[in-house]
Short mmCIF file of C-alpha atoms and ligand atoms in Angstrom, two decimals:
data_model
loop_
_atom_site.label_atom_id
_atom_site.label_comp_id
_atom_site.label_asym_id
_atom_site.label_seq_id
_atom_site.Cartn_x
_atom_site.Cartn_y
_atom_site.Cartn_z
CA UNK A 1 -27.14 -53.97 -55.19
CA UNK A 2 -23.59 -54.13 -54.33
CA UNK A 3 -21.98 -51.27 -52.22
CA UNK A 4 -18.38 -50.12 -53.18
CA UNK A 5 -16.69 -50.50 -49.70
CA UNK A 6 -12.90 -50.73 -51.22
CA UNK A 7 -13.76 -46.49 -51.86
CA UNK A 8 -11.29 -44.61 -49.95
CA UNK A 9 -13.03 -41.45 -48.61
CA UNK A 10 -10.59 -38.74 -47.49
CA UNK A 11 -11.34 -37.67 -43.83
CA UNK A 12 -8.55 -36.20 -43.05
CA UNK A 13 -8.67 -32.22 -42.35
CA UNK A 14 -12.68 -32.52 -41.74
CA UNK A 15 -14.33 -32.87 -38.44
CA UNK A 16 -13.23 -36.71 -37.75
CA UNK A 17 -12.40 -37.42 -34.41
CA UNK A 18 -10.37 -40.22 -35.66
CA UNK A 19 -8.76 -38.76 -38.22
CA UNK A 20 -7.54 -35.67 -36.92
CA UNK A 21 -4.66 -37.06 -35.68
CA UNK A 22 -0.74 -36.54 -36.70
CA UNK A 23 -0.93 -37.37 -40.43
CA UNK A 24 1.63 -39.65 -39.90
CA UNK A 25 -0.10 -42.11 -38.67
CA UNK A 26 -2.82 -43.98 -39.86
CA UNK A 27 -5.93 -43.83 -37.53
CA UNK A 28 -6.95 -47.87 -36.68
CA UNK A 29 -8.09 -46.57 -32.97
CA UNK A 30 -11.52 -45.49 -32.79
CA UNK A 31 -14.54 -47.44 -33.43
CA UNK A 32 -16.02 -45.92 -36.35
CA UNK A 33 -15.86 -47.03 -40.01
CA UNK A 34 -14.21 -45.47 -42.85
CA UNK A 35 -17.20 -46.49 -44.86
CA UNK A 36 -19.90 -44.42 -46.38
CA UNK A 37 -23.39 -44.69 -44.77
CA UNK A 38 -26.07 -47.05 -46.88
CA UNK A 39 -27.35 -44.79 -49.70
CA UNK A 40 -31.25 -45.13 -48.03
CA UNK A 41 -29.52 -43.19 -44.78
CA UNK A 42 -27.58 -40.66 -47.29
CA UNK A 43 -30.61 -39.61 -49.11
CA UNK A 44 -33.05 -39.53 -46.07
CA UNK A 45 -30.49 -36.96 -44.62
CA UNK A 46 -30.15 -34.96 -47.98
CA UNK A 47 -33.72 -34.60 -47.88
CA UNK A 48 -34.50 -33.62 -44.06
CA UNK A 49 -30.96 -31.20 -44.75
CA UNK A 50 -32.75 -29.79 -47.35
CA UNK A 51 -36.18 -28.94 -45.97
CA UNK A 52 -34.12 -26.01 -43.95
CA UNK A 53 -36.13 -25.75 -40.84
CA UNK A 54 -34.08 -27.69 -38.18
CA UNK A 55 -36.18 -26.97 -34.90
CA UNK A 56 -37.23 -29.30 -32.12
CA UNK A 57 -37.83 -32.95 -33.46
CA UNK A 58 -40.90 -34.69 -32.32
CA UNK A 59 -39.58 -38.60 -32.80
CA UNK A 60 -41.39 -40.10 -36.15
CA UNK A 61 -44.85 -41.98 -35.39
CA UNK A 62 -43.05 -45.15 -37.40
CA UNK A 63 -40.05 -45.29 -34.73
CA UNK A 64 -41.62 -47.52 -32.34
CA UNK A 65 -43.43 -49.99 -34.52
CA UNK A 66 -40.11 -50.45 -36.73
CA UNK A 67 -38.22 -51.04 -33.70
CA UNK A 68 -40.38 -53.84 -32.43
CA UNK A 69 -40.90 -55.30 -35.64
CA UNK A 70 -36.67 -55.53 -35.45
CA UNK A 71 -36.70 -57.42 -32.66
CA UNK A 72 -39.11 -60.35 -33.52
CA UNK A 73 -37.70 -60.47 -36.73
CA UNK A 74 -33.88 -60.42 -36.11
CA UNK A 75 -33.22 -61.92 -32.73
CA UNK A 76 -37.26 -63.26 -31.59
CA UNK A 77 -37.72 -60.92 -28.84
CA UNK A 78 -40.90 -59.27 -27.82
CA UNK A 79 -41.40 -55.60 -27.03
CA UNK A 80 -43.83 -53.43 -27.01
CA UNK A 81 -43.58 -49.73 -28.16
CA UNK A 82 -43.83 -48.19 -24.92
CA UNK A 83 -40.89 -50.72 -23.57
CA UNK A 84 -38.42 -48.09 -25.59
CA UNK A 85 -36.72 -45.25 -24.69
CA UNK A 86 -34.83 -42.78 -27.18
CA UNK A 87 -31.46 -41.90 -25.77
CA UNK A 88 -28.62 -39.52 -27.64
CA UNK A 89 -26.14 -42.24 -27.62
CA UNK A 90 -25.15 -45.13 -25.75
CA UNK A 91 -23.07 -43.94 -23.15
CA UNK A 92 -25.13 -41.33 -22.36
CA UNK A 93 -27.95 -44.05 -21.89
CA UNK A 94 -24.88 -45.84 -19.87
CA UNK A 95 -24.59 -43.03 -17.58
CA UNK A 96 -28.93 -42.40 -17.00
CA UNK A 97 -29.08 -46.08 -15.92
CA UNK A 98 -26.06 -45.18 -13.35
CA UNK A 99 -28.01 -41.59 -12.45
CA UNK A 100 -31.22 -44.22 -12.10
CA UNK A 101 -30.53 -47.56 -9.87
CA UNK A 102 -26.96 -46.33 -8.44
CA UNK A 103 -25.66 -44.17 -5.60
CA UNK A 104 -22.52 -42.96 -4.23
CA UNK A 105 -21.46 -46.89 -2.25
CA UNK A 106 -23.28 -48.40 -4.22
CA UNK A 107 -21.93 -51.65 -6.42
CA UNK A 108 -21.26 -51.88 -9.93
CA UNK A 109 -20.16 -55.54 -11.48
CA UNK A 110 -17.47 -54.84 -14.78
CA UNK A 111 -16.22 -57.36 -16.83
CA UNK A 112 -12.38 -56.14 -17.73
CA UNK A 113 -11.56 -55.46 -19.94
CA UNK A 114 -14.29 -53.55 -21.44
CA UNK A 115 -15.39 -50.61 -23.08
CA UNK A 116 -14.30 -48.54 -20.60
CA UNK A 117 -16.92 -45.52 -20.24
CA UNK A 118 -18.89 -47.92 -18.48
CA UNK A 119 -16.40 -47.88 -15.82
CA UNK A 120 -15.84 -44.11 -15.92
CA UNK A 121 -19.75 -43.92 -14.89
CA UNK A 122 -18.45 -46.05 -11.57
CA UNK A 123 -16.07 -43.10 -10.51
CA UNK A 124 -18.54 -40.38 -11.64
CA UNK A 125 -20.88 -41.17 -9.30
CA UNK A 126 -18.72 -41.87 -6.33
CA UNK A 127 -19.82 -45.85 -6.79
CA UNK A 128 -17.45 -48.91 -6.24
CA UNK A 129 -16.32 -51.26 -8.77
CA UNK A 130 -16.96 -54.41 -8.63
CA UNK A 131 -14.54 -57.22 -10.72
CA UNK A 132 -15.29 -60.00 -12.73
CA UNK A 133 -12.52 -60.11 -15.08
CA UNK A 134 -13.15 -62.60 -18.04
CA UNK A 135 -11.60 -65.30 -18.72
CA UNK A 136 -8.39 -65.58 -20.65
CA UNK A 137 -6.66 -68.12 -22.15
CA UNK A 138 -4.04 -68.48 -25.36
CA UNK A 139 -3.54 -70.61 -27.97
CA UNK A 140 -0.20 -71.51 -30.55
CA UNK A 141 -2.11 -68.40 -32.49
CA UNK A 142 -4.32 -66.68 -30.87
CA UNK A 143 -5.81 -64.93 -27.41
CA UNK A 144 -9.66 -65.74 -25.88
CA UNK A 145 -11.92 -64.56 -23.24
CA UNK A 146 -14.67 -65.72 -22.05
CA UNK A 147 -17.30 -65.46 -19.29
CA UNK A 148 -15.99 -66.84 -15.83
CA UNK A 149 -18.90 -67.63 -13.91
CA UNK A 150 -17.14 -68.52 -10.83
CA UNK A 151 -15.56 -64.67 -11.02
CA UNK A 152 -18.74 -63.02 -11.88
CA UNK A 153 -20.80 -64.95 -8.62
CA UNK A 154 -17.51 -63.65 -6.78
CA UNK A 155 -17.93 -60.04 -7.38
CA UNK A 156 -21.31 -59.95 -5.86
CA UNK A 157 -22.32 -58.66 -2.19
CA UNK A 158 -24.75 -56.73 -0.71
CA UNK A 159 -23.70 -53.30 -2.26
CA UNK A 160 -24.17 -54.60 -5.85
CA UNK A 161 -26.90 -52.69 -7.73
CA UNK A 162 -25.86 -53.18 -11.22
CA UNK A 163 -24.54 -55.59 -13.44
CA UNK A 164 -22.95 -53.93 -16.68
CA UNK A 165 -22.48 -56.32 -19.46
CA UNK A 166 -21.17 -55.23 -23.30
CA UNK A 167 -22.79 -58.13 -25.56
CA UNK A 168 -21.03 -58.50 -27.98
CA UNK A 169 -18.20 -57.43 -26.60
CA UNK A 170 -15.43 -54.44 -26.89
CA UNK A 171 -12.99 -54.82 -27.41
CA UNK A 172 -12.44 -58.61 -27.93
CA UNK A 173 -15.26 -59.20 -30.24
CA UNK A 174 -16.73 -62.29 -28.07
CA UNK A 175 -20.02 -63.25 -28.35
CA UNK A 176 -21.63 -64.04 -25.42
CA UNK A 177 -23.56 -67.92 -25.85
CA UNK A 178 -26.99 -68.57 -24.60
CA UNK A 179 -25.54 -70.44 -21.63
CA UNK A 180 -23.25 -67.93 -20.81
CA UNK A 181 -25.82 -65.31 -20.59
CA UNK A 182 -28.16 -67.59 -18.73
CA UNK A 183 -25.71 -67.85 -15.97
CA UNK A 184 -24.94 -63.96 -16.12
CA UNK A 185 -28.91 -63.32 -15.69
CA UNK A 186 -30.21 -65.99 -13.22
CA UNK A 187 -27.18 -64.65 -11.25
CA UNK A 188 -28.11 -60.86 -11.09
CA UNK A 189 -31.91 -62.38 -11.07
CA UNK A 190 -31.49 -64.03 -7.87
CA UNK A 191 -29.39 -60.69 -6.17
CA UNK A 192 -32.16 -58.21 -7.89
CA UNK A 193 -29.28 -56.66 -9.06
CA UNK A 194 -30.10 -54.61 -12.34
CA UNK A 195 -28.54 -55.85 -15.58
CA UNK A 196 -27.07 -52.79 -18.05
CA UNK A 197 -26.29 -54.55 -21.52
CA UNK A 198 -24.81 -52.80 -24.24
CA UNK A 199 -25.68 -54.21 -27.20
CA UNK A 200 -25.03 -51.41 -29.44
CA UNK A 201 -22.49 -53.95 -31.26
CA UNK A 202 -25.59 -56.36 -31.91
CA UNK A 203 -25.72 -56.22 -36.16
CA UNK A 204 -22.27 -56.52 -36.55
CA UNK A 205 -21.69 -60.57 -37.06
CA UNK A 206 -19.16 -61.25 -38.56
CA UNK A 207 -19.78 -65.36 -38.94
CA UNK A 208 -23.87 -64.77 -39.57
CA UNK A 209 -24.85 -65.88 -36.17
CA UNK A 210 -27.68 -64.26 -34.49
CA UNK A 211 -27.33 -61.73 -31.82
CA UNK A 212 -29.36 -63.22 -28.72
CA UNK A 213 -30.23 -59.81 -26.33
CA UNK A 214 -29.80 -60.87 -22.69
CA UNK A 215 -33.75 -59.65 -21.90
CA UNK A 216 -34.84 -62.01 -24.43
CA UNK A 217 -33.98 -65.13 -22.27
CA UNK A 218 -36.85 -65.14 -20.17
CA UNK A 219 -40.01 -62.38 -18.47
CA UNK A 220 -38.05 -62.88 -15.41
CA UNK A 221 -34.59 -61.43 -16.77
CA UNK A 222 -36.33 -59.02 -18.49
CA UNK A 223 -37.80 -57.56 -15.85
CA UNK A 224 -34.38 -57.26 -14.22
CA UNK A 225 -32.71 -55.69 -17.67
CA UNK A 226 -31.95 -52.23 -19.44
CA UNK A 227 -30.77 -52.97 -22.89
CA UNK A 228 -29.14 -50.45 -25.20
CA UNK A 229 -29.24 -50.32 -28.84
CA UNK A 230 -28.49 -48.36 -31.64
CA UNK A 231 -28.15 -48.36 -35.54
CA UNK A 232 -24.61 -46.28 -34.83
CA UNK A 233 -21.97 -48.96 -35.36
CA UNK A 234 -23.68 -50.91 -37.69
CA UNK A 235 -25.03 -48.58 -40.28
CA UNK A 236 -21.82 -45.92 -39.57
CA UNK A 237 -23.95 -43.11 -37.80
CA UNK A 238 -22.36 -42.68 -34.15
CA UNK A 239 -21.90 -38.91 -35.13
CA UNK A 240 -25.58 -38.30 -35.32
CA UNK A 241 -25.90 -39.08 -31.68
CA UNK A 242 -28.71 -42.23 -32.22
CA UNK A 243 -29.75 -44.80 -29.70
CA UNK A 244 -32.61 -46.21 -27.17
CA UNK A 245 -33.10 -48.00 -24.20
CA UNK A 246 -35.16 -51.25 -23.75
CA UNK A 247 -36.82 -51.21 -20.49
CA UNK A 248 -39.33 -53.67 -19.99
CA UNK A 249 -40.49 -53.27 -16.22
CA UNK A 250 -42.76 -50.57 -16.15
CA UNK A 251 -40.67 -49.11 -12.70
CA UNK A 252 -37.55 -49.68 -13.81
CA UNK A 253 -38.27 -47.60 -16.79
CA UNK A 254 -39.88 -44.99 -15.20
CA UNK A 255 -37.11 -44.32 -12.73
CA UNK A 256 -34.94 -44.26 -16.25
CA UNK A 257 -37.02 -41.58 -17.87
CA UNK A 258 -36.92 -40.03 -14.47
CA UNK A 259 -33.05 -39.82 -14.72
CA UNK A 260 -33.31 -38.48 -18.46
CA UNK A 261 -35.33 -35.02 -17.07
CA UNK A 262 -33.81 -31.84 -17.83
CA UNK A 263 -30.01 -33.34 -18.45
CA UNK A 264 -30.40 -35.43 -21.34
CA UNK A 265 -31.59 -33.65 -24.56
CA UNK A 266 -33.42 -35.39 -27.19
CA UNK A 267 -32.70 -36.87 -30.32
CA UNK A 268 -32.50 -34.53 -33.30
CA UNK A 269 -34.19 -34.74 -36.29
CA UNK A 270 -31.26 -36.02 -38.17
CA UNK A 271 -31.27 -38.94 -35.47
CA UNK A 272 -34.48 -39.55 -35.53
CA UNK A 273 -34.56 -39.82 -39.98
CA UNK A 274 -30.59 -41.35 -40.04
CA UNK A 275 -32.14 -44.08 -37.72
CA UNK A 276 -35.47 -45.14 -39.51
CA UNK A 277 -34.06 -44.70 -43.57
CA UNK A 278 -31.29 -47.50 -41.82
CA UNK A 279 -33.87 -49.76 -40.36
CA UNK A 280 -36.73 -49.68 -43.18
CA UNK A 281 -34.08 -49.84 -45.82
CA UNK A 282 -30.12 -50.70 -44.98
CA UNK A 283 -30.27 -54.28 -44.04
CA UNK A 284 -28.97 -55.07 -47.45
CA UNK A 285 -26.16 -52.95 -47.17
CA UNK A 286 -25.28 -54.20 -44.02
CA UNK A 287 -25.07 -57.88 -44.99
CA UNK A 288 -22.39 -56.90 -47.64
CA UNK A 289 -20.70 -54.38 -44.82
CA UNK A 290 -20.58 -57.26 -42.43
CA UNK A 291 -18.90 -59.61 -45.09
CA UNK A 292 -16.55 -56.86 -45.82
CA UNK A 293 -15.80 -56.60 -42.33
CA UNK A 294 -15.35 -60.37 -41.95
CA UNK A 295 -12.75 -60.38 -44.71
CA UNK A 296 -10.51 -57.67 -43.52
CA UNK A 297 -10.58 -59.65 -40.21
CA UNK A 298 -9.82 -62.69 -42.09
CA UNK A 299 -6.99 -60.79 -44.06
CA UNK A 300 -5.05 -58.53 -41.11
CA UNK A 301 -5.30 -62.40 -38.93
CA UNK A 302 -3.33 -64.07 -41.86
CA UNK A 303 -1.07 -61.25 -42.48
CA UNK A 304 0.24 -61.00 -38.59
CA UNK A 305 0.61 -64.60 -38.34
CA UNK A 306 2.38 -64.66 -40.99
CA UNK A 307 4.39 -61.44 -40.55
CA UNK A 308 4.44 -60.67 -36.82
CA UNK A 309 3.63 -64.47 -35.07
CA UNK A 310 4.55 -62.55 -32.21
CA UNK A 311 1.02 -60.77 -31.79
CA UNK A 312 -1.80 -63.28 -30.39
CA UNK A 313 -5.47 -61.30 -31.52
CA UNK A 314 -8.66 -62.56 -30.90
CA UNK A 315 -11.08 -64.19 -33.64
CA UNK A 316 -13.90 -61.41 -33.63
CA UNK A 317 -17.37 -63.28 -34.19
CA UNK A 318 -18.83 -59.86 -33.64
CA UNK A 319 -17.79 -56.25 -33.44
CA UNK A 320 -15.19 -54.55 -36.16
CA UNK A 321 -12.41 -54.72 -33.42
CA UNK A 322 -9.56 -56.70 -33.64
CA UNK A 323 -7.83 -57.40 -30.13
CA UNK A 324 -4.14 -57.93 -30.24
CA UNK A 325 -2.32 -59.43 -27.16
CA UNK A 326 1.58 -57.90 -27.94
CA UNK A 327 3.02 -59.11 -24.75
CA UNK A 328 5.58 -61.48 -26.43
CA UNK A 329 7.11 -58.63 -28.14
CA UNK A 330 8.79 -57.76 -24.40
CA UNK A 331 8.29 -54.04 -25.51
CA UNK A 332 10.27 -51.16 -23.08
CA UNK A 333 7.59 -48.67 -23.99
CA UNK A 334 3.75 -48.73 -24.69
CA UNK A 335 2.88 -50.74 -27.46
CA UNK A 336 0.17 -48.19 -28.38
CA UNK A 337 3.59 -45.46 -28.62
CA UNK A 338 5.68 -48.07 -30.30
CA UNK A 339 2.86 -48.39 -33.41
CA UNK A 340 2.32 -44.99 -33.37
CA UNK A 341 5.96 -43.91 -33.78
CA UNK A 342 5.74 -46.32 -36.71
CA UNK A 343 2.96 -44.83 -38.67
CA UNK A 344 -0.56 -46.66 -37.06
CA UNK A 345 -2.64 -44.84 -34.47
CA UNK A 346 -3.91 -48.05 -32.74
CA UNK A 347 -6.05 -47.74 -29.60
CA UNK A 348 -4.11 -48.17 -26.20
CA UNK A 349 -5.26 -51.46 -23.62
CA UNK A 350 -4.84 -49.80 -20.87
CA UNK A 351 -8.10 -47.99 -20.02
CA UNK A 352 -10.07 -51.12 -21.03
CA UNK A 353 -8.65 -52.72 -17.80
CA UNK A 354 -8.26 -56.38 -16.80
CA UNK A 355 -4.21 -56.12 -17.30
CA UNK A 356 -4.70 -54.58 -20.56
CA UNK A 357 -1.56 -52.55 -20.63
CA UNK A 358 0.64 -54.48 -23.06
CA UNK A 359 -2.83 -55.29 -25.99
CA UNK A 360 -3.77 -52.65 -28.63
CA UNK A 361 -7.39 -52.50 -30.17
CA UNK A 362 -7.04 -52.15 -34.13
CA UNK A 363 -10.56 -50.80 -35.92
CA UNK A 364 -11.06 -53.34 -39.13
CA UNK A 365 -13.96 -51.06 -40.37
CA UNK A 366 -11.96 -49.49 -43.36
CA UNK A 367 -11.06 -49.94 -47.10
CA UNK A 368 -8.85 -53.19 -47.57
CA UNK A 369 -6.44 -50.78 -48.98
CA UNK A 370 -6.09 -49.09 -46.07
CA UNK A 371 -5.72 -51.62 -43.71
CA UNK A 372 -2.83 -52.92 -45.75
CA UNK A 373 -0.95 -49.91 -45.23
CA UNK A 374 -1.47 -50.17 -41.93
CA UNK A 375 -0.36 -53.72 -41.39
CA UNK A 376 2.32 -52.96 -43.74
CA UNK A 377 3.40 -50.29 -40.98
CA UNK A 378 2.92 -52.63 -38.69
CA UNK A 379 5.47 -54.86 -40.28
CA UNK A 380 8.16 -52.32 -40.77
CA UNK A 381 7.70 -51.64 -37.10
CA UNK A 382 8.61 -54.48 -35.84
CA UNK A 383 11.17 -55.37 -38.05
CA UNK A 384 12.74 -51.98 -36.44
CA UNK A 385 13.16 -54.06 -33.21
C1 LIG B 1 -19.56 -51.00 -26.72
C2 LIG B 1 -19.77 -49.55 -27.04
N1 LIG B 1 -20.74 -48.87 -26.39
C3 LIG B 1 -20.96 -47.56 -26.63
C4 LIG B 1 -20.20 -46.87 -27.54
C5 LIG B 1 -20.44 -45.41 -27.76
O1 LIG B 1 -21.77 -45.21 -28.05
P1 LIG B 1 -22.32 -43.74 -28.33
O2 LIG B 1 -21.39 -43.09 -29.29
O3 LIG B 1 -23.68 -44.00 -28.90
O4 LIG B 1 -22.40 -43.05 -27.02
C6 LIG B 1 -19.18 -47.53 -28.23
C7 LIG B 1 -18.32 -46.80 -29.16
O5 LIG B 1 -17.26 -47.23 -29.52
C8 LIG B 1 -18.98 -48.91 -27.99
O6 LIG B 1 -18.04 -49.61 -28.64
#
């Protein structure tokens, strides 16, 4: 079946967060796609929608077994049903893993830049940031990071209690290798320091590789890990408020669930039927959105080194991000304004950290059409300069 992902569907005046912006501007700055949901996930919702009783959801007897039947299949890993935990959404599972092995002192390692809620959690709870900025390095063309190991073994001392690690990675669309992770894990292994991946990026891959979760390395790092997933990104749900944890040691988990009591509400019934129509029946769709994906990266990287050589982005292996390093353009103002002023809504550095103040984050998850327009904008605005 092919899926018509070239449909532009009007979101503008509805309840989009990303699109309710000055209709000036076209919205490339939040991470959510301008795609329509796989037609499995439409009709499943059409059909709970129309049964008209909408009280407390019990989560579906098939949850669990689907979700361990993902792992082994897709990345090799092992779980077992009672290893998972539901959560409403990522950073909320984020925050319960701070609630659960932090404390006001204690250490948190962050890899800047990064999706920064994961460092808001650090303030929340009165903890203490702890850096280990990737690595960064540029090309003729382009911008990389990387894992610095020497950075990340640097950031440890005695107050570290948890490791925070977003595999694959927002905003540069790195994917972490084996090696790199193995380096990451033996080194929180050998501190007992908890490791907090977010992998909630995991089926976007871009170049067909295969996502390799951090707990999967070895019993040992498992033991030490809290991973968190979620069919969100990749099947174009985040509004539904989907996710779970992946807790392995039996305490660890239980201090988790602990956490959850009486703050964190559970999963709705939308959620819980959005998230198993996308699992049992959207991987086909999601091959084609990936490819999709891959060629509007592949199209906005020719078009700004063509038209604006002055922007260095990343290659994203992973992720629908692109990250764009604008520090040649020796702007006076932010270059998140400067776009913006010129008709894009791009999402500013800054918060992400790690001397992110002159790079922009541009979503790629969108009709080609409309990311021409964009880069088009794009254009005009810097032939303004
Ligand atoms: C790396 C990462 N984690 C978490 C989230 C948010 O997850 P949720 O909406 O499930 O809380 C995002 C959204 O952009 C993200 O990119």
């Amino acid at each position: 079946m092919n899926y018509d992902f070239d449909r532009v569907i009007d979101r503008r005046g509805g309840d989009s967060l990303k699109w309710n912006i000055d209709v000036n501007q076209i919205p490339m700055w939040y991470a959510d796609a301008d795609v329509a949901s796989p037609p499995a996930v439409i009709a499943a919702l059409v059909v709970r929608a129309a049964h008209g009783v909408y009280g407390y959801a019990q989560e579906p007897a098939a949850l669990r077994k689907i979700i361990v039947e993902r792992m082994f299949r897709l990345y090799g890993w092992h779980i077992l049903p009672e290893d998972i935990v539901p959560v409403p959404g990522i950073i909320p599972g984020f925050n319960l893993a701070s609630r659960a092995f932090g404390a006001p002192g204690a250490g948190v390692i962050v890899q800047a830049p990064t999706f920064y809620p994961i460092s808001r959690d650090v303030d929340l709870y009165d903890m203490i940031a702890q850096h280990a900025p990737l690595r960064r390095f540029v090309d003729a063309l382009h911008v990389h990071f990387a894992y610095d190991p020497i950075a990340f073994e640097a950031a440890f001392d005695d107050r570290s209690k948890i490791a925070t690690l977003c595999h694959p990675h927002n905003p540069t669309g790195h994917v972490f290798g084996r090696d790199e992770l193995l380096h990451m894990a033996q080194t929180c292994v050998d501190r007992k320091v908890v490791i907090c991946s977010d992998e909630i990026h995991c089926d976007i891959r871009l170049d067909g590789g295969v996502h390799i979760p951090i707990a999967s390395l070895s019993e040992t790092i498992a033991h030490q890990c809290v991973t968190l997933m979620s069919p969100s990104k990749a099947f174009n749900i985040p509004g539904l408020v989907v996710g779970f944890a992946i807790i392995q040691n039996p305490e660890l988990r239980e201090r988790y669930v602990r956490a959850q009591s009486g703050m964190i509400p559970h999963p709705s019934a939308f959620s819980y039927a959005a998230t198993l129509a996308a699992y049992e029946s959207g991987d086909d769709w999601l091959v084609q959105a990936n490819a999709y994906y891959a060629a509007n990266r592949d199209y906005a990287l020719a078009y700004l080194r063509q038209h604006i050589p002055q922007l260095r982005c990343t290659i994203p292996a992973a992720t629908y991000l692109l990250w764009i390093d604008a520090r040649e353009l020796r702007l006076s103002c932010s270059v998140r304004d400067f776009f913006a002023r010129n008709g894009v809504a791009l999402g500013d550095g800054t918060p992400f950290g790690g001397e992110s103040e002159d790079f922009v984050r541009m979503t790629l998850a969108c009709p080609r059409s409309v990311l021409a327009q964009a880069l088009d904008a794009m254009r005009s605005a810097f032939a303004s300069l």
